[in-house]
Coordinates of C-alpha atoms and ligand atoms in Angstrom, one line a residue:
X27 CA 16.7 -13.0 12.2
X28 CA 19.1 -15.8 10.5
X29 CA 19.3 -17.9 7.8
X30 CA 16.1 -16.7 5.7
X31 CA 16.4 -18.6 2.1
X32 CA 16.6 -16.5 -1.1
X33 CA 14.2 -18.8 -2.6
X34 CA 10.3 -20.3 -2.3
X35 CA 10.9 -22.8 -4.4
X36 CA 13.1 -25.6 -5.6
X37 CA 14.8 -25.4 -9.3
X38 CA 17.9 -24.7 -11.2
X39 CA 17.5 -22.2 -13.6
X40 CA 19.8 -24.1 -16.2
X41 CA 16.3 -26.8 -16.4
X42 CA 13.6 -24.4 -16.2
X43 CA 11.0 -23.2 -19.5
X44 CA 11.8 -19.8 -19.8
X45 CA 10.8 -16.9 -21.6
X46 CA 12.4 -13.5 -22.1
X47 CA 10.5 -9.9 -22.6
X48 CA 11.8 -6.2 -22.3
X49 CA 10.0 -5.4 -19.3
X50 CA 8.4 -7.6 -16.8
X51 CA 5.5 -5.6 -14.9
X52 CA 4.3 -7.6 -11.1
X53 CA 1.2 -6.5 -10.3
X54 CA -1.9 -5.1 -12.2
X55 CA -3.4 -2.1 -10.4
X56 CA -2.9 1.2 -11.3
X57 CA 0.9 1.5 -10.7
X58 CA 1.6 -1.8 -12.8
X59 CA -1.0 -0.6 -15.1
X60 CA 0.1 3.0 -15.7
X61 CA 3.9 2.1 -15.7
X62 CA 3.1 -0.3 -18.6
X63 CA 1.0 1.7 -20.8
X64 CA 4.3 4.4 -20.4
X65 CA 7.0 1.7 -21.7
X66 CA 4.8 0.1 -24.3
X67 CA 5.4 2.9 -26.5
X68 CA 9.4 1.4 -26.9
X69 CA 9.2 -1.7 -25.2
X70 CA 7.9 -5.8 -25.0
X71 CA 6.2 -5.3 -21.8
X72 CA 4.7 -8.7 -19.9
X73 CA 2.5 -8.3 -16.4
X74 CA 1.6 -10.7 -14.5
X75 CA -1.1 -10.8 -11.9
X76 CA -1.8 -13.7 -9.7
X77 CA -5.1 -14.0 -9.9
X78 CA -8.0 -11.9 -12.1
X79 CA -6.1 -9.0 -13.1
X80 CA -9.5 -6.7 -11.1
X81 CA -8.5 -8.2 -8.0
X82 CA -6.3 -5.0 -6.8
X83 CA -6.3 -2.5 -4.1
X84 CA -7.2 0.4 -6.9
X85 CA -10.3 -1.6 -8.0
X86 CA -11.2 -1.1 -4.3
X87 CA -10.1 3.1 -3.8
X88 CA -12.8 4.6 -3.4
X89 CA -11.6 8.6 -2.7
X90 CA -9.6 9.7 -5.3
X91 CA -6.6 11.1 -6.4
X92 CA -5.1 14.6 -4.7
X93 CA -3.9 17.3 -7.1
X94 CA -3.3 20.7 -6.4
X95 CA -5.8 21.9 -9.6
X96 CA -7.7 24.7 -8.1
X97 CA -6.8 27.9 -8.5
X98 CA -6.7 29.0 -5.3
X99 CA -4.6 25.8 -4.5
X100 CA -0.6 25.0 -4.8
X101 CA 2.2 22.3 -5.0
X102 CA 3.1 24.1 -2.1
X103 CA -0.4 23.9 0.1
X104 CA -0.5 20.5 -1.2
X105 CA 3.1 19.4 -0.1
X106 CA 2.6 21.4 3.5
X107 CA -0.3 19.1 4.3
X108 CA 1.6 16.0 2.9
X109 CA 4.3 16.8 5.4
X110 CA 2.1 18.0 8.2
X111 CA 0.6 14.7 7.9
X112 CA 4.1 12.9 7.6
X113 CA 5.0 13.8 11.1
X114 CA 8.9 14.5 10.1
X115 CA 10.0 11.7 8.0
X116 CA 8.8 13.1 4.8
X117 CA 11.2 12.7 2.0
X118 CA 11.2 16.6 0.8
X119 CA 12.6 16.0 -3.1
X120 CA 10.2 12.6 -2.9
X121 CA 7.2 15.4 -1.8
X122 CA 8.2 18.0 -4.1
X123 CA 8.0 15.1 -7.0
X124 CA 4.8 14.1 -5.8
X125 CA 2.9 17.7 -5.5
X126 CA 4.7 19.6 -8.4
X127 CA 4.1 16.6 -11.2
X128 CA 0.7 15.3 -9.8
X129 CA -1.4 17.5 -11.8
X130 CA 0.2 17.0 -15.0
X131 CA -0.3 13.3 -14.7
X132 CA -3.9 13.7 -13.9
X133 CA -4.4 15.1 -17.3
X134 CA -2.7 12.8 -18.8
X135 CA -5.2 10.2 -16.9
X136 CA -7.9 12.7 -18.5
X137 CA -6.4 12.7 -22.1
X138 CA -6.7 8.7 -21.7
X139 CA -10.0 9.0 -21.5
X140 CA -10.5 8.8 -17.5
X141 CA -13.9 10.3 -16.7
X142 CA -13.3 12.4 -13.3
X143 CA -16.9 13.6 -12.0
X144 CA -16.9 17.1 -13.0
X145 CA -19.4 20.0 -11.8
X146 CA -20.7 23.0 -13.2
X147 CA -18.0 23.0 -16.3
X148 CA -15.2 22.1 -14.3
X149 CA -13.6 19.3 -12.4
X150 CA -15.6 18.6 -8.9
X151 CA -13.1 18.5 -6.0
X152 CA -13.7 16.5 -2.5
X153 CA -12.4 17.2 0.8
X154 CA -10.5 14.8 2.6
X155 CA -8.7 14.5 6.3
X156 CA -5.8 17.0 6.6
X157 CA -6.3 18.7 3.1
X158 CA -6.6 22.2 3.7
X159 CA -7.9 23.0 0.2
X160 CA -10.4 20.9 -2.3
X161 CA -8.5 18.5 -4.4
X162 CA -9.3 15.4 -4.5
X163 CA -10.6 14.2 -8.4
X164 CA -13.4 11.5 -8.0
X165 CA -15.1 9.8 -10.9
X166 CA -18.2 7.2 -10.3
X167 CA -18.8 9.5 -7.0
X168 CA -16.9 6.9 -4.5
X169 CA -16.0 4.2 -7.4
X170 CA -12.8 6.7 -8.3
X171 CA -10.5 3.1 -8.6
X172 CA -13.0 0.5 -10.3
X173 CA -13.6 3.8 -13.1
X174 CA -9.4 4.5 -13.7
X175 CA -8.8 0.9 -13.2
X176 CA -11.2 -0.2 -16.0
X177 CA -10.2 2.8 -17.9
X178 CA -6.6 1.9 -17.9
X179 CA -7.2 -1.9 -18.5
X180 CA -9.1 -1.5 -21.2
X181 CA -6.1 1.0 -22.7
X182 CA -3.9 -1.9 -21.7
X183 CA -5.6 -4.8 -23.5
X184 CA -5.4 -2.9 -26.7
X185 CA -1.7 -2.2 -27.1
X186 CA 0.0 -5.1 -28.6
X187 CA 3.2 -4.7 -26.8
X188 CA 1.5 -5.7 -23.9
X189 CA 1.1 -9.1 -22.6
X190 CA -1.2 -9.5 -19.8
X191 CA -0.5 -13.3 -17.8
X192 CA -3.4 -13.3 -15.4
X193 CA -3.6 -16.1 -12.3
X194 CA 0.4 -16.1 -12.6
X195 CA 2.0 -15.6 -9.2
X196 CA 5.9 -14.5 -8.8
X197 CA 7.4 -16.2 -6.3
X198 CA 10.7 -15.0 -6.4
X199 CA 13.2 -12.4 -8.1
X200 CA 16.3 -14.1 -10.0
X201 CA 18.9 -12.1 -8.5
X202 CA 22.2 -12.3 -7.7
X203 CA 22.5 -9.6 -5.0
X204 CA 23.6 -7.2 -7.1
X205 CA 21.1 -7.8 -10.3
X206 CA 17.6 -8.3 -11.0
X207 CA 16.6 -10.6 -14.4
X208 CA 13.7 -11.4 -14.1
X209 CA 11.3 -13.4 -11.6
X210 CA 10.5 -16.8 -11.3
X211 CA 6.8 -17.7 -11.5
X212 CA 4.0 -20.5 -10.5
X213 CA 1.6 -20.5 -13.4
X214 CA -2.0 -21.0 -13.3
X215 CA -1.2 -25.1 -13.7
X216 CA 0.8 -24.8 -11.0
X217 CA 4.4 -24.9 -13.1
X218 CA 7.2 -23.0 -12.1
X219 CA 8.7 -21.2 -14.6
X220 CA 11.3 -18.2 -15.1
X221 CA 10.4 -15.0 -16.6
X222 CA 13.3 -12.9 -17.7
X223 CA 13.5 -9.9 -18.1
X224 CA 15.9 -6.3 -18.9
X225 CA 13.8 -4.3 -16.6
X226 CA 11.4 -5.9 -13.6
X227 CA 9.0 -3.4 -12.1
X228 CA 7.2 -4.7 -8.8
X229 CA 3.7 -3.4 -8.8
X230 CA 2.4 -5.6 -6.3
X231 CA 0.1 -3.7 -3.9
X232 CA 0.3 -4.0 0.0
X233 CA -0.2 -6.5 3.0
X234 CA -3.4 -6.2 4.6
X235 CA -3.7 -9.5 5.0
X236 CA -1.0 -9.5 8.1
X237 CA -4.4 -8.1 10.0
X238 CA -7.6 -9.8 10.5
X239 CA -9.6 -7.4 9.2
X240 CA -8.8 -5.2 6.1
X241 CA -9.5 -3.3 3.5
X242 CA -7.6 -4.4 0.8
X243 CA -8.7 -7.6 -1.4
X244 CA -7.2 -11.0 -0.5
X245 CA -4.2 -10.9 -2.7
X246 CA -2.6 -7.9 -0.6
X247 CA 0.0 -10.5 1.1
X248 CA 2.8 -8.5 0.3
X249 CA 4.5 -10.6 -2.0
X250 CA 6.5 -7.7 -3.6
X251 CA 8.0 -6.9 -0.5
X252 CA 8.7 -10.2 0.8
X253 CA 10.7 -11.0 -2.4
X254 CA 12.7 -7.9 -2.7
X255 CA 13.9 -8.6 0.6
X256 CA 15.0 -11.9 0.0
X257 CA 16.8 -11.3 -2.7
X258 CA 18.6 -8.3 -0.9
X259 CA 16.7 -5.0 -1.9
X260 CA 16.6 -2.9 1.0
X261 CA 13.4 -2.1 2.2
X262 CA 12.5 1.2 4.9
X263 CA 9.6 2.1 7.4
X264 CA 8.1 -1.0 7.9
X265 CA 6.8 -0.3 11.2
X266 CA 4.7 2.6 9.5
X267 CA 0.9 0.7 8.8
X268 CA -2.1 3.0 8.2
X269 CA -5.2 2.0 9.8
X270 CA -8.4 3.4 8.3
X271 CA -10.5 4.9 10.5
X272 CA -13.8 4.3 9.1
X273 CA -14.4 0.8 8.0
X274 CA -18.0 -1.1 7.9
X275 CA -18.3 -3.0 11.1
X276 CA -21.0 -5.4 9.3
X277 CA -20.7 -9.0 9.2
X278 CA -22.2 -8.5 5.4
X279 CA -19.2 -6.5 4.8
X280 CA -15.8 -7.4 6.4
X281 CA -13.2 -4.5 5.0
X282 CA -15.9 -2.2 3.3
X283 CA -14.2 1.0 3.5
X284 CA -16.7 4.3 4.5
X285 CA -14.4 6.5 2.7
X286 CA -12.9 9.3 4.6
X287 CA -14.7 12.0 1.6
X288 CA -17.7 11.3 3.5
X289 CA -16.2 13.2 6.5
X290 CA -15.6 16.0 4.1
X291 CA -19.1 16.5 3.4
X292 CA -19.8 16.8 6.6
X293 CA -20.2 13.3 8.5
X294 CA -19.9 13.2 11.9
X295 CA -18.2 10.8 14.5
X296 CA -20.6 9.7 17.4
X297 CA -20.1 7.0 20.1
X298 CA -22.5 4.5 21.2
X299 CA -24.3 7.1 23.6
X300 CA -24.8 9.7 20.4
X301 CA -22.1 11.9 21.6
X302 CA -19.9 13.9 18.7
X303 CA -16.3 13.2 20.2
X304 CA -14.3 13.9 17.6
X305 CA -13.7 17.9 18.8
X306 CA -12.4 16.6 22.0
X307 CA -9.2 14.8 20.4
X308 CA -8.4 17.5 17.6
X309 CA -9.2 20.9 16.7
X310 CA -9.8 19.3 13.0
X311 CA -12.4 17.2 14.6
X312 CA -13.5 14.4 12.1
X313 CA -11.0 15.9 9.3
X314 CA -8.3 15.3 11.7
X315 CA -5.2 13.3 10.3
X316 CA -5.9 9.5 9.7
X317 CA -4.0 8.0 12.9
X318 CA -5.8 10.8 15.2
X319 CA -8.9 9.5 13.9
X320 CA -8.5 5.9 14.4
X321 CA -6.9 6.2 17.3
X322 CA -10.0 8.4 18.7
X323 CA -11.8 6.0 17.8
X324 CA -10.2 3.0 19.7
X325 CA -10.9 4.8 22.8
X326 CA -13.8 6.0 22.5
X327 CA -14.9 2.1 21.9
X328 CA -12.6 1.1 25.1
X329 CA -14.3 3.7 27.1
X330 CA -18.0 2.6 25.8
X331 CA -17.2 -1.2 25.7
X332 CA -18.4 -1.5 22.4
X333 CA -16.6 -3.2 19.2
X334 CA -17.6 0.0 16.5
X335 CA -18.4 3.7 16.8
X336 CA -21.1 5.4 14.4
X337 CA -20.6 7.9 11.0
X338 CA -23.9 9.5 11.3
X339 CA -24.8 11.6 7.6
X340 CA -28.7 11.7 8.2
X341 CA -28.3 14.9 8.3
X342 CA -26.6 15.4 5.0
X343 CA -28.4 16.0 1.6
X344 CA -30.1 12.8 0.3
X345 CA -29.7 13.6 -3.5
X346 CA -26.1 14.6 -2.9
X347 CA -25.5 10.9 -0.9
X348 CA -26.5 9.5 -4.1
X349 CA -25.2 10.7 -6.2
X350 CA -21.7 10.9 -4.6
X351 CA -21.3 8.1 -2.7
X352 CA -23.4 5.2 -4.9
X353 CA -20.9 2.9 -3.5
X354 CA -21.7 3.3 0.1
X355 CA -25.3 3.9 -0.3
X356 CA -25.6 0.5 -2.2
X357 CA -23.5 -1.4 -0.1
X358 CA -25.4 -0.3 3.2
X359 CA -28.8 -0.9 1.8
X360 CA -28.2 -4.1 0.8
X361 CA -27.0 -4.8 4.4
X362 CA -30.5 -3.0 5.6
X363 CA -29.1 0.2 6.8
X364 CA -30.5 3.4 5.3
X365 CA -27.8 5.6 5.3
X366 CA -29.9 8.7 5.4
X367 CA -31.9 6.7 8.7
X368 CA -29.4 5.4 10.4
X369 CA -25.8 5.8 11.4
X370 CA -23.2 3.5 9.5
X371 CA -21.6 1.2 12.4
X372 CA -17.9 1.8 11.7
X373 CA -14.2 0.8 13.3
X374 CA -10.2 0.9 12.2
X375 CA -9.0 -1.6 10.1
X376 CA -5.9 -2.0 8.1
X377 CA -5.8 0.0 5.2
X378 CA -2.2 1.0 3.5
X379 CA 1.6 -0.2 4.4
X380 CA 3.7 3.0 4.3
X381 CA 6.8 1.2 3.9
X382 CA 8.3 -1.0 1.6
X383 CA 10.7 -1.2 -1.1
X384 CA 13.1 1.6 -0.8
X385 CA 13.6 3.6 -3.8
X386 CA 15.0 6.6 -5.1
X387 CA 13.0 9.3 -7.1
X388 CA 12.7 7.1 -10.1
X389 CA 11.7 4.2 -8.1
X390 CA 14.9 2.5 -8.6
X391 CA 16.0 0.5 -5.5
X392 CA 19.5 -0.9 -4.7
X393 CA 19.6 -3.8 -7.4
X394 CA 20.2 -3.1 -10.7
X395 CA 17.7 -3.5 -12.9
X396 CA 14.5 -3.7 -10.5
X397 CA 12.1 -1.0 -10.0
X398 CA 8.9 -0.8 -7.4
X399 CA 6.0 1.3 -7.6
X400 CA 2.5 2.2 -5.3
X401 CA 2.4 0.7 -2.6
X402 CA 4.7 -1.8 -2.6
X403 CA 7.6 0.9 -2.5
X404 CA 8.8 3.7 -0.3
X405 CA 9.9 6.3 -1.9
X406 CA 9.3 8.6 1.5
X407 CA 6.6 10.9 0.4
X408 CA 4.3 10.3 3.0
X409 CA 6.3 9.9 6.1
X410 CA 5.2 8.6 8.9
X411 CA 1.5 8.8 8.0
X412 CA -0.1 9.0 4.1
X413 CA -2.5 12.0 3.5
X414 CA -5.8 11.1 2.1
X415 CA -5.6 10.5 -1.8
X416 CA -2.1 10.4 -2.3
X417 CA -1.4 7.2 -3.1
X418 CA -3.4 6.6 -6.6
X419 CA -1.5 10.4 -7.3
X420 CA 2.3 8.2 -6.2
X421 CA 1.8 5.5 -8.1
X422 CA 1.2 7.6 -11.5
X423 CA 4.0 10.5 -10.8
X424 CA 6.6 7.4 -9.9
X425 CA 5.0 4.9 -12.4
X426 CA 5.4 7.9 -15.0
X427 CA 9.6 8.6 -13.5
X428 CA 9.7 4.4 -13.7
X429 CA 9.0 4.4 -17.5
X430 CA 11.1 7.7 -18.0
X431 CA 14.5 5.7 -16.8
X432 CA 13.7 2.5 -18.5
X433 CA 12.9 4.2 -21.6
X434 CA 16.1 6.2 -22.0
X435 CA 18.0 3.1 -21.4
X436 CA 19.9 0.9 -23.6
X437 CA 19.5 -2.2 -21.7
X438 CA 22.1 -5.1 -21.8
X439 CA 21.2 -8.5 -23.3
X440 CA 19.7 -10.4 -20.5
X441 CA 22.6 -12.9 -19.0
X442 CA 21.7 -14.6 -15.5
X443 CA 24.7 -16.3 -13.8
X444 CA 23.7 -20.1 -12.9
X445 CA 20.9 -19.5 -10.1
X446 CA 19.1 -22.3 -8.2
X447 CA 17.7 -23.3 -5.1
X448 CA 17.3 -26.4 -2.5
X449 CA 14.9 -26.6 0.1
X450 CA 13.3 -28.8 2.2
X451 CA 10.1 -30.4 0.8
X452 CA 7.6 -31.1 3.4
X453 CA 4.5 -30.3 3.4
X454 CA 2.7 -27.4 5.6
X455 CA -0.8 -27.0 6.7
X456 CA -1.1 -23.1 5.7
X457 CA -4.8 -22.0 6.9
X458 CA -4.6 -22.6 11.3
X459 CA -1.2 -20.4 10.4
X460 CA -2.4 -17.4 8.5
X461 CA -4.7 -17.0 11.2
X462 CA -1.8 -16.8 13.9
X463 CA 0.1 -14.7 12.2
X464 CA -3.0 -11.8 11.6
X465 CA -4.2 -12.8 15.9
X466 CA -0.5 -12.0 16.4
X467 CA -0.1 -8.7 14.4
X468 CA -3.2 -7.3 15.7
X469 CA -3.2 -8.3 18.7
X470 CA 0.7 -6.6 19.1
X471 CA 1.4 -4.7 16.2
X472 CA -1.7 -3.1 15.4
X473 CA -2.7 0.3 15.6
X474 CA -1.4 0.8 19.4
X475 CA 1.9 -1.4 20.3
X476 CA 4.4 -1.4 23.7
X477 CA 7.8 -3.2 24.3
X478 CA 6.2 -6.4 26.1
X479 CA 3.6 -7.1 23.6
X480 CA 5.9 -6.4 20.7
X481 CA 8.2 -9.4 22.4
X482 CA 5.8 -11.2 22.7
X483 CA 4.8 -11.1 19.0
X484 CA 8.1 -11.9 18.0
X485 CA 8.3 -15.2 19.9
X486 CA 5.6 -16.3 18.5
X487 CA 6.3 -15.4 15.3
X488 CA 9.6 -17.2 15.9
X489 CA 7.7 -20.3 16.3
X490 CA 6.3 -20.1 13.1
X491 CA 10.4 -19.5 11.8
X492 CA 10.9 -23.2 10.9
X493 CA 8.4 -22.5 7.5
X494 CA 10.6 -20.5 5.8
X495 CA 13.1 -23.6 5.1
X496 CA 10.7 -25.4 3.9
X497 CA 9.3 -25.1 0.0
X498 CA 6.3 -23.4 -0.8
X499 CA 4.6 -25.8 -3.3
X500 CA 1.2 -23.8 -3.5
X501 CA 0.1 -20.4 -4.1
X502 CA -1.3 -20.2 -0.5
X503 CA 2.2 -21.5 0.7
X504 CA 3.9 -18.8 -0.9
X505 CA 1.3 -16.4 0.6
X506 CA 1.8 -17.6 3.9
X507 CA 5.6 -17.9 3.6
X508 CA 5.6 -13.9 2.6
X509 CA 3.3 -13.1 5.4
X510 CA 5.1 -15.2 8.2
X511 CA 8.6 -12.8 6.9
X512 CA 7.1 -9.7 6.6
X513 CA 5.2 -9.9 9.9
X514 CA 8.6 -10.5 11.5
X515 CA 9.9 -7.8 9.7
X516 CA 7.2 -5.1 10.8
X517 CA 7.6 -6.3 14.5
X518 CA 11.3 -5.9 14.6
X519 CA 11.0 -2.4 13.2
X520 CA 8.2 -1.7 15.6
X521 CA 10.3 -2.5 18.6
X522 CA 12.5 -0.9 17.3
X523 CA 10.9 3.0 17.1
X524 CA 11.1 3.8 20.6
X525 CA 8.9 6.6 20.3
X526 CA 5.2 7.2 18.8
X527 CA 5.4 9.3 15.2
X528 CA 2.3 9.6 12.6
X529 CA 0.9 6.2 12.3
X530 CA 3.3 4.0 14.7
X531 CA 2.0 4.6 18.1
X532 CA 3.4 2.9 21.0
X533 CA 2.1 3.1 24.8
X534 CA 5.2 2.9 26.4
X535 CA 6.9 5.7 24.3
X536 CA 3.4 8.4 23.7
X537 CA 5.5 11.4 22.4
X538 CA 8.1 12.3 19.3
X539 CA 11.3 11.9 20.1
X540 CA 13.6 14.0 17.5
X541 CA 16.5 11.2 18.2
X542 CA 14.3 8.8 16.0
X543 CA 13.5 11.7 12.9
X544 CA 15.1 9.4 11.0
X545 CA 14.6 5.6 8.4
X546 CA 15.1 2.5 9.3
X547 CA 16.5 0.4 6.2
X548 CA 16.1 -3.3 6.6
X549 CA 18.5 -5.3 4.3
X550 CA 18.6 -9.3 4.7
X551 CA 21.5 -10.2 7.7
X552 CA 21.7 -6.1 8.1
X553 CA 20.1 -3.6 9.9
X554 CA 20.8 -0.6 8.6
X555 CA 19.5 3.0 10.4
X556 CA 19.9 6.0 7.4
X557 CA 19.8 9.6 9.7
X558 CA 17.3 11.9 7.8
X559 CA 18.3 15.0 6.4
X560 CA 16.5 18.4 7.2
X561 CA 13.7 19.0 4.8
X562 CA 12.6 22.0 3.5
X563 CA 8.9 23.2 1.4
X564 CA 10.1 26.3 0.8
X565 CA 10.5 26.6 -3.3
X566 CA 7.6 24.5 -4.1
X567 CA 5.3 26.5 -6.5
Ligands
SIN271 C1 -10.9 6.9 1.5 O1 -11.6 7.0 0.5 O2 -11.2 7.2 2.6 C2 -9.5 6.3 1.2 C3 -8.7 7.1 0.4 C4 -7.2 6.8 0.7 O3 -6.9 5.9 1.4 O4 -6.4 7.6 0.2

């Protein structure tokens, strides 16, 4: 994989409008938002979203966030199921992190005024797939990120150190493979610009939109990845993408997550003939871990020739549909299904990118000065395969570690070395090849992969290879540029795993194989393989 630029765009950062801040924040979900709120307190922070700062994956969650608040609940239940779920490749100290500082940040979230549903004087607590205890805080019933989202927005808009730049894309980091300063920017005119910055924090969500079908919103292309990686951050697992296993199969509806909580209360799996299958693919049965779910789920449509299975919850309590899961109920109706009449047609979709940035516990990665946080990074706490509700909890126990290291800095007048780009400029049609790329990824790097069809992806992604020369002039170029690289990228580190492990699944290797217990670390012109060292829960309380 040769000769991928640095750089989207054209410019020399010598002629470029400019401005400087403390901390520059990518990304506005909760992970951007939380980390900001943190710094504010010492620091100019600007974020910069590239579209209406509500357009984000949290807006969208609709389970919750895990903590392990109950009594009769632990760190250390809470990180066994994190790693039972992980299949191996957990990250024990990124896991510990995760399950022993979780449930002070929630109250933090609480002390800012977050309204979690609560329940006969306390908090209540939903079940989800592969949680052996009740912990998972809601608020709205099934609108858990639209209420923190607004909650933490509205915290956001009020504190004057903050500088919110909405329908501003970054394009790139200005790096020079051993710093970050900042990142250069297309603004809502369509202007590039740099940004510079002491600290830059990449908050930018996931990459649904490699796959046809998703449930993230349409500005999940993954730019935080793609741009770390050009400008030389290392970034691990990529070959690790969840599928949900419950998503609307509605026309009305593409990507409307059923969320897995549902399943908690009691939802059952049935195929097109009314049968309950789950029990025959897990003891756990519907509350089985994610992949075992979708995966059920794929054959049971192969088997039935049919494009969905059902999530039947007629028999479930009307009163408690409503009021839990307002989301779902609306969103049905409006569609004409009554959820307490009929089953909810449902199939896998893409859902959450396990990989990403690779960082260490305080979500530093390898270049100096740039952090990544949510989804966009890997830290390693969930493995091979996330647990249910454990990714609104990462991004505020790392966004809260983020804002630890930058505060206790005393960071270094910013002072880029000349940086600048040349490209060529001809122009791309973008649309015919966004769609190639997501035909190509789900077609053979989906939820179920094998050698041949992972070679065949990468020839035609290879076609696609003479793009990322060229300069993206347009926010959809940019998109598609970051797609066509990171699309690559997963496919290489698909064929790659020789073996099937938590949410990678490959026909022509079905089992574990302990020889690949271990990361692979993409750098740009390097492919790097880290072993894994033996983890341990023990010591968790
Ligand atoms: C869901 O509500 O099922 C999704 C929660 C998650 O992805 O953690």
């Amino acid at each position: 994989m040769q000769g991928i630029p640095s750089y989207l765009v054209n410019f020399d950062l010598s002629s470029l409008p400019r401005e400087e801040t403390d901390v520059l924040i990518v990304g506005s979900g909760i992970a951007g938002l939380f980390t900001a709120l943190k710094v504010a307190s010492r620091y100019r922070v600007v974020m910069i979203t590239k579209d209406d700062p509500s357009q984000c994956s949290t807006e969208l969650a609709q389970g919750g966030i895990a903590a392990a608040i109950d009594e009769e609940d632990s760190p250390a239940l809470h990180a066994r199921d994190t790693i039972r779920a992980g299949a191996g490749l957990n990250d024990p100290e990124a896991v510990r992190v995760l399950v022993t500082e979780g449930p002070r940040r929630v109250e933090e979230l609480m002390e800012w005024g977050i309204p979690f549903d609560r329940e006969g004087g306390g908090l209540h607590l939903g079940k989800e797939g592969a949680h052996s205890h009740r912990r998972v805080l809601h608020a709205g019933g099934d609108a858990t990120g639209a209420v923190v989202w607004k909650g933490l927005a509205a915290r956001a808009a009020a504190e004057k150190n903050i500088r919110l730049l909405p329908r501003t894309m970054a394009l790139d980091l200005l790096a020079d493979g051993r710093r970050c300063y900042g990142a250069l920017v297309l603004d809502g005119e369509g202007r590039v610009k740099a940004i510079l910055a002491r600290a830059t924090v990449l908050a930018t969500g996931g990459a649904g939109r490699l796959y046809p079908i998703t449930t993230n919103p349409p500005v999940a292309t993954g730019d935080g990845v793609a741009m770390a990686f050009r400008a030389g951050a290392e970034v691990m697992d990529l070959e690790f993408y969840q599928f949900h296993p419950t998503v609307l199969a509605h026309p009305g509806a593409p990507g409307f997550l059923i969320t897995e909580a549902l399943r908690g209360e009691g939802a059952v799996l049935r195929n097109r003939h009314g049968e309950r299958f789950m029990p025959r693919y897990h003891p756990l049965a519907e509350l089985a871990p994610r992949d075992v779910v979708a995966r059920a789920i794929m054959k049971e449509m192969d088997r039935t020739g049919t494009r969905c299975v059902f999530l039947d919850v007629t028999h479930l309590d009307t009163e408690m549909l409503e009021k839990r899961f307002p989301t779902v109920v609306s969103t049905c109706r409006r569609l004409g299904l009554d959820v307490c009449r009929d089953w909810i047609p449902v199939a896998p979709a893409a859902h959450y990118w396990i990989g990403g940035v690779r960082t260490d516990l305080y979500g530093r990665t390898n270049l100096e000065g740039l952090y990544a946080c949510g989804e966009v990074a890997c830290t390693g706490a969930h493995g091979a395969n996330r647990l249910a509700s454990n990714s609104l909890l990462e991004a505020v126990v790392f966004g809260g570690r983020i804002a630890a290291d930058i505060l206790q800095k005393e960071w270094r007048i910013i002072n880029p070395p000349p940086l600048s780009c040349r490209l060529k400029e001809e122009a791309f049609s973008e649309e015919d090849k966004q769609k190639l790329i997501k035909r190509t990824m789900e077609r053979w790097a989906g939820l179920v992969r094998n050698g041949p069809g992972l070679k065949e992806a990468t020839a035609r992604l290879e076609a696609l290879w003479p793009l990322l020369k060229k300069e993206a002039r347009t926010r959809r170029e940019a998109e598609l540029s970051n797609l066509l690289l990171l699309a690559r990228l997963v496919v290489e580190a698909a064929a790659w795993r020789k073996e099937s492990r938590g949410v990678h699944y490959r026909t022509d290797f079905p089992g574990v194989d302990p020889a690949y217990c271990r990361h692979l670390v993409l750098r740009k012109e390097e492919l790097k393989v880290t072993p894994l060292e033996v983890w341990r829960t023990e010591g968790i309380s």
